[in-house]
Amino acid sequence: GSGRCIRTFAGHSGALLSAAFSPNGGLVLTAATDGTARLWRTHAGTCLHVLAVGQLASAAFSPDGARVLTASTDGTAKLWSPDSGECL
């Protein structure tokens, strides 16, 4: 490989806590200290949804990619639809 960056996902106003690919590789999930998790289109680099969480600690895809789970330092976990960006 060339070792050069092929895509940048920019938009968070805080430091990133984590980043992960969806199981099929079509989406990227980022979580940051700005209290949001963001879903991005992998190939286009565009933000699909901003999930407003609050004191975010982590975010992850379900094994099948059908859901996103966020965990907060206030002791709550929230389940989200990656298609609609809505909390379920």
PDB file of C-alpha atoms in Angstrom:
ATOM      1  CA  GLY A   1       0.000   0.000   0.000  1.00  0.00           C
ATOM      2  CA  SER A   2       0.889   3.629  -0.364  1.00  0.00           C
ATOM      3  CA  GLY A   3       0.396   4.444   3.331  1.00  0.00           C
ATOM      4  CA  ARG A   4      -1.728   7.470   2.451  1.00  0.00           C
ATOM      5  CA  CYS A   5      -5.060   8.380   4.029  1.00  0.00           C
ATOM      6  CA  ILE A   6      -8.041   7.457   1.842  1.00  0.00           C
ATOM      7  CA  ARG A   7     -10.860   9.036   3.896  1.00  0.00           C
ATOM      8  CA  THR A   8     -11.243  11.505   6.769  1.00  0.00           C
ATOM      9  CA  PHE A   9     -14.357  11.552   8.957  1.00  0.00           C
ATOM     10  CA  ALA A  10     -14.498  15.038  10.471  1.00  0.00           C
ATOM     11  CA  GLY A  11     -17.300  16.725  12.395  1.00  0.00           C
ATOM     12  CA  HIS A  12     -16.940  15.996  16.091  1.00  0.00           C
ATOM     13  CA  SER A  13     -16.072  18.942  18.330  1.00  0.00           C
ATOM     14  CA  GLY A  14     -14.399  16.753  20.952  1.00  0.00           C
ATOM     15  CA  ALA A  15     -11.744  14.073  21.081  1.00  0.00           C
ATOM     16  CA  LEU A  16     -12.666  10.694  19.628  1.00  0.00           C
ATOM     17  CA  LEU A  17     -13.237   7.862  22.083  1.00  0.00           C
ATOM     18  CA  SER A  18     -13.706   5.083  19.519  1.00  0.00           C
ATOM     19  CA  ALA A  19     -14.310   4.257  15.875  1.00  0.00           C
ATOM     20  CA  ALA A  20     -15.627   1.023  14.359  1.00  0.00           C
ATOM     21  CA  PHE A  21     -16.803  -0.408  11.054  1.00  0.00           C
ATOM     22  CA  SER A  22     -20.250  -1.949  10.700  1.00  0.00           C
ATOM     23  CA  PRO A  23     -20.147  -5.719  10.067  1.00  0.00           C
ATOM     24  CA  ASN A  24     -20.625  -5.216   6.306  1.00  0.00           C
ATOM     25  CA  GLY A  25     -18.117  -2.338   6.160  1.00  0.00           C
ATOM     26  CA  GLY A  26     -20.636   0.123   4.729  1.00  0.00           C
ATOM     27  CA  LEU A  27     -20.792   2.376   7.796  1.00  0.00           C
ATOM     28  CA  VAL A  28     -18.362   3.792  10.315  1.00  0.00           C
ATOM     29  CA  LEU A  29     -19.450   4.594  13.885  1.00  0.00           C
ATOM     30  CA  THR A  30     -17.508   7.199  15.846  1.00  0.00           C
ATOM     31  CA  ALA A  31     -17.967   8.263  19.470  1.00  0.00           C
ATOM     32  CA  ALA A  32     -16.521  11.425  20.983  1.00  0.00           C
ATOM     33  CA  THR A  33     -16.232  13.505  24.123  1.00  0.00           C
ATOM     34  CA  ASP A  34     -18.609  16.060  22.561  1.00  0.00           C
ATOM     35  CA  GLY A  35     -21.434  13.744  23.697  1.00  0.00           C
ATOM     36  CA  THR A  36     -22.301  12.449  20.248  1.00  0.00           C
ATOM     37  CA  ALA A  37     -21.917   9.281  18.275  1.00  0.00           C
ATOM     38  CA  ARG A  38     -21.933   9.675  14.506  1.00  0.00           C
ATOM     39  CA  LEU A  39     -22.736   7.268  11.715  1.00  0.00           C
ATOM     40  CA  TRP A  40     -20.841   7.803   8.474  1.00  0.00           C
ATOM     41  CA  ARG A  41     -20.997   6.324   4.981  1.00  0.00           C
ATOM     42  CA  THR A  42     -17.640   4.578   4.624  1.00  0.00           C
ATOM     43  CA  HIS A  43     -17.018   5.239   0.941  1.00  0.00           C
ATOM     44  CA  ALA A  44     -18.435   8.775   0.723  1.00  0.00           C
ATOM     45  CA  GLY A  45     -17.271   9.990   4.150  1.00  0.00           C
ATOM     46  CA  THR A  46     -20.598  11.744   4.720  1.00  0.00           C
ATOM     47  CA  CYS A  47     -22.357  11.828   8.078  1.00  0.00           C
ATOM     48  CA  LEU A  48     -25.711  10.017   8.057  1.00  0.00           C
ATOM     49  CA  HIS A  49     -26.818  10.606  11.645  1.00  0.00           C
ATOM     50  CA  VAL A  50     -25.682  12.394  14.791  1.00  0.00           C
ATOM     51  CA  LEU A  51     -26.763  10.470  17.893  1.00  0.00           C
ATOM     52  CA  ALA A  52     -26.953  12.888  20.823  1.00  0.00           C
ATOM     53  CA  VAL A  53     -26.058  10.889  23.889  1.00  0.00           C
ATOM     54  CA  GLY A  54     -24.664  13.201  26.583  1.00  0.00           C
ATOM     55  CA  GLN A  55     -21.700  11.923  28.593  1.00  0.00           C
ATOM     56  CA  LEU A  56     -20.744   9.266  26.064  1.00  0.00           C
ATOM     57  CA  ALA A  57     -18.361   6.502  27.098  1.00  0.00           C
ATOM     58  CA  SER A  58     -18.533   4.115  24.124  1.00  0.00           C
ATOM     59  CA  ALA A  59     -20.532   3.016  21.090  1.00  0.00           C
ATOM     60  CA  ALA A  60     -20.707  -0.250  19.149  1.00  0.00           C
ATOM     61  CA  PHE A  61     -22.612  -2.029  16.392  1.00  0.00           C
ATOM     62  CA  SER A  62     -24.623  -5.166  17.112  1.00  0.00           C
ATOM     63  CA  PRO A  63     -23.057  -8.268  15.533  1.00  0.00           C
ATOM     64  CA  ASP A  64     -25.503  -8.114  12.603  1.00  0.00           C
ATOM     65  CA  GLY A  65     -25.176  -4.327  12.188  1.00  0.00           C
ATOM     66  CA  ALA A  66     -28.918  -3.794  12.668  1.00  0.00           C
ATOM     67  CA  ARG A  67     -28.514  -1.721  15.847  1.00  0.00           C
ATOM     68  CA  VAL A  68     -26.075   0.661  17.528  1.00  0.00           C
ATOM     69  CA  LEU A  69     -25.585   0.637  21.290  1.00  0.00           C
ATOM     70  CA  THR A  70     -24.240   3.676  23.158  1.00  0.00           C
ATOM     71  CA  ALA A  71     -23.107   3.701  26.777  1.00  0.00           C
ATOM     72  CA  SER A  72     -22.921   6.831  28.921  1.00  0.00           C
ATOM     73  CA  THR A  73     -21.175   7.747  32.141  1.00  0.00           C
ATOM     74  CA  ASP A  74     -24.610   8.521  33.670  1.00  0.00           C
ATOM     75  CA  GLY A  75     -25.242   4.771  33.838  1.00  0.00           C
ATOM     76  CA  THR A  76     -27.523   4.505  30.791  1.00  0.00           C
ATOM     77  CA  ALA A  77     -27.231   2.554  27.570  1.00  0.00           C
ATOM     78  CA  LYS A  78     -29.307   3.413  24.516  1.00  0.00           C
ATOM     79  CA  LEU A  79     -30.220   1.325  21.482  1.00  0.00           C
ATOM     80  CA  TRP A  80     -30.395   3.117  18.123  1.00  0.00           C
ATOM     81  CA  SER A  81     -31.438   2.347  14.566  1.00  0.00           C
ATOM     82  CA  PRO A  82     -28.563   3.003  12.167  1.00  0.00           C
ATOM     83  CA  ASP A  83     -31.110   3.418   9.357  1.00  0.00           C
ATOM     84  CA  SER A  84     -33.201   6.180  10.960  1.00  0.00           C
ATOM     85  CA  GLY A  85     -30.850   7.478  13.665  1.00  0.00           C
ATOM     86  CA  GLU A  86     -33.680   7.176  16.194  1.00  0.00           C
ATOM     87  CA  CYS A  87     -33.400   5.877  19.732  1.00  0.00           C
ATOM     88  CA  LEU A  88     -35.470   2.689  19.996  1.00  0.00           C
TER      89      LEU A  88
END
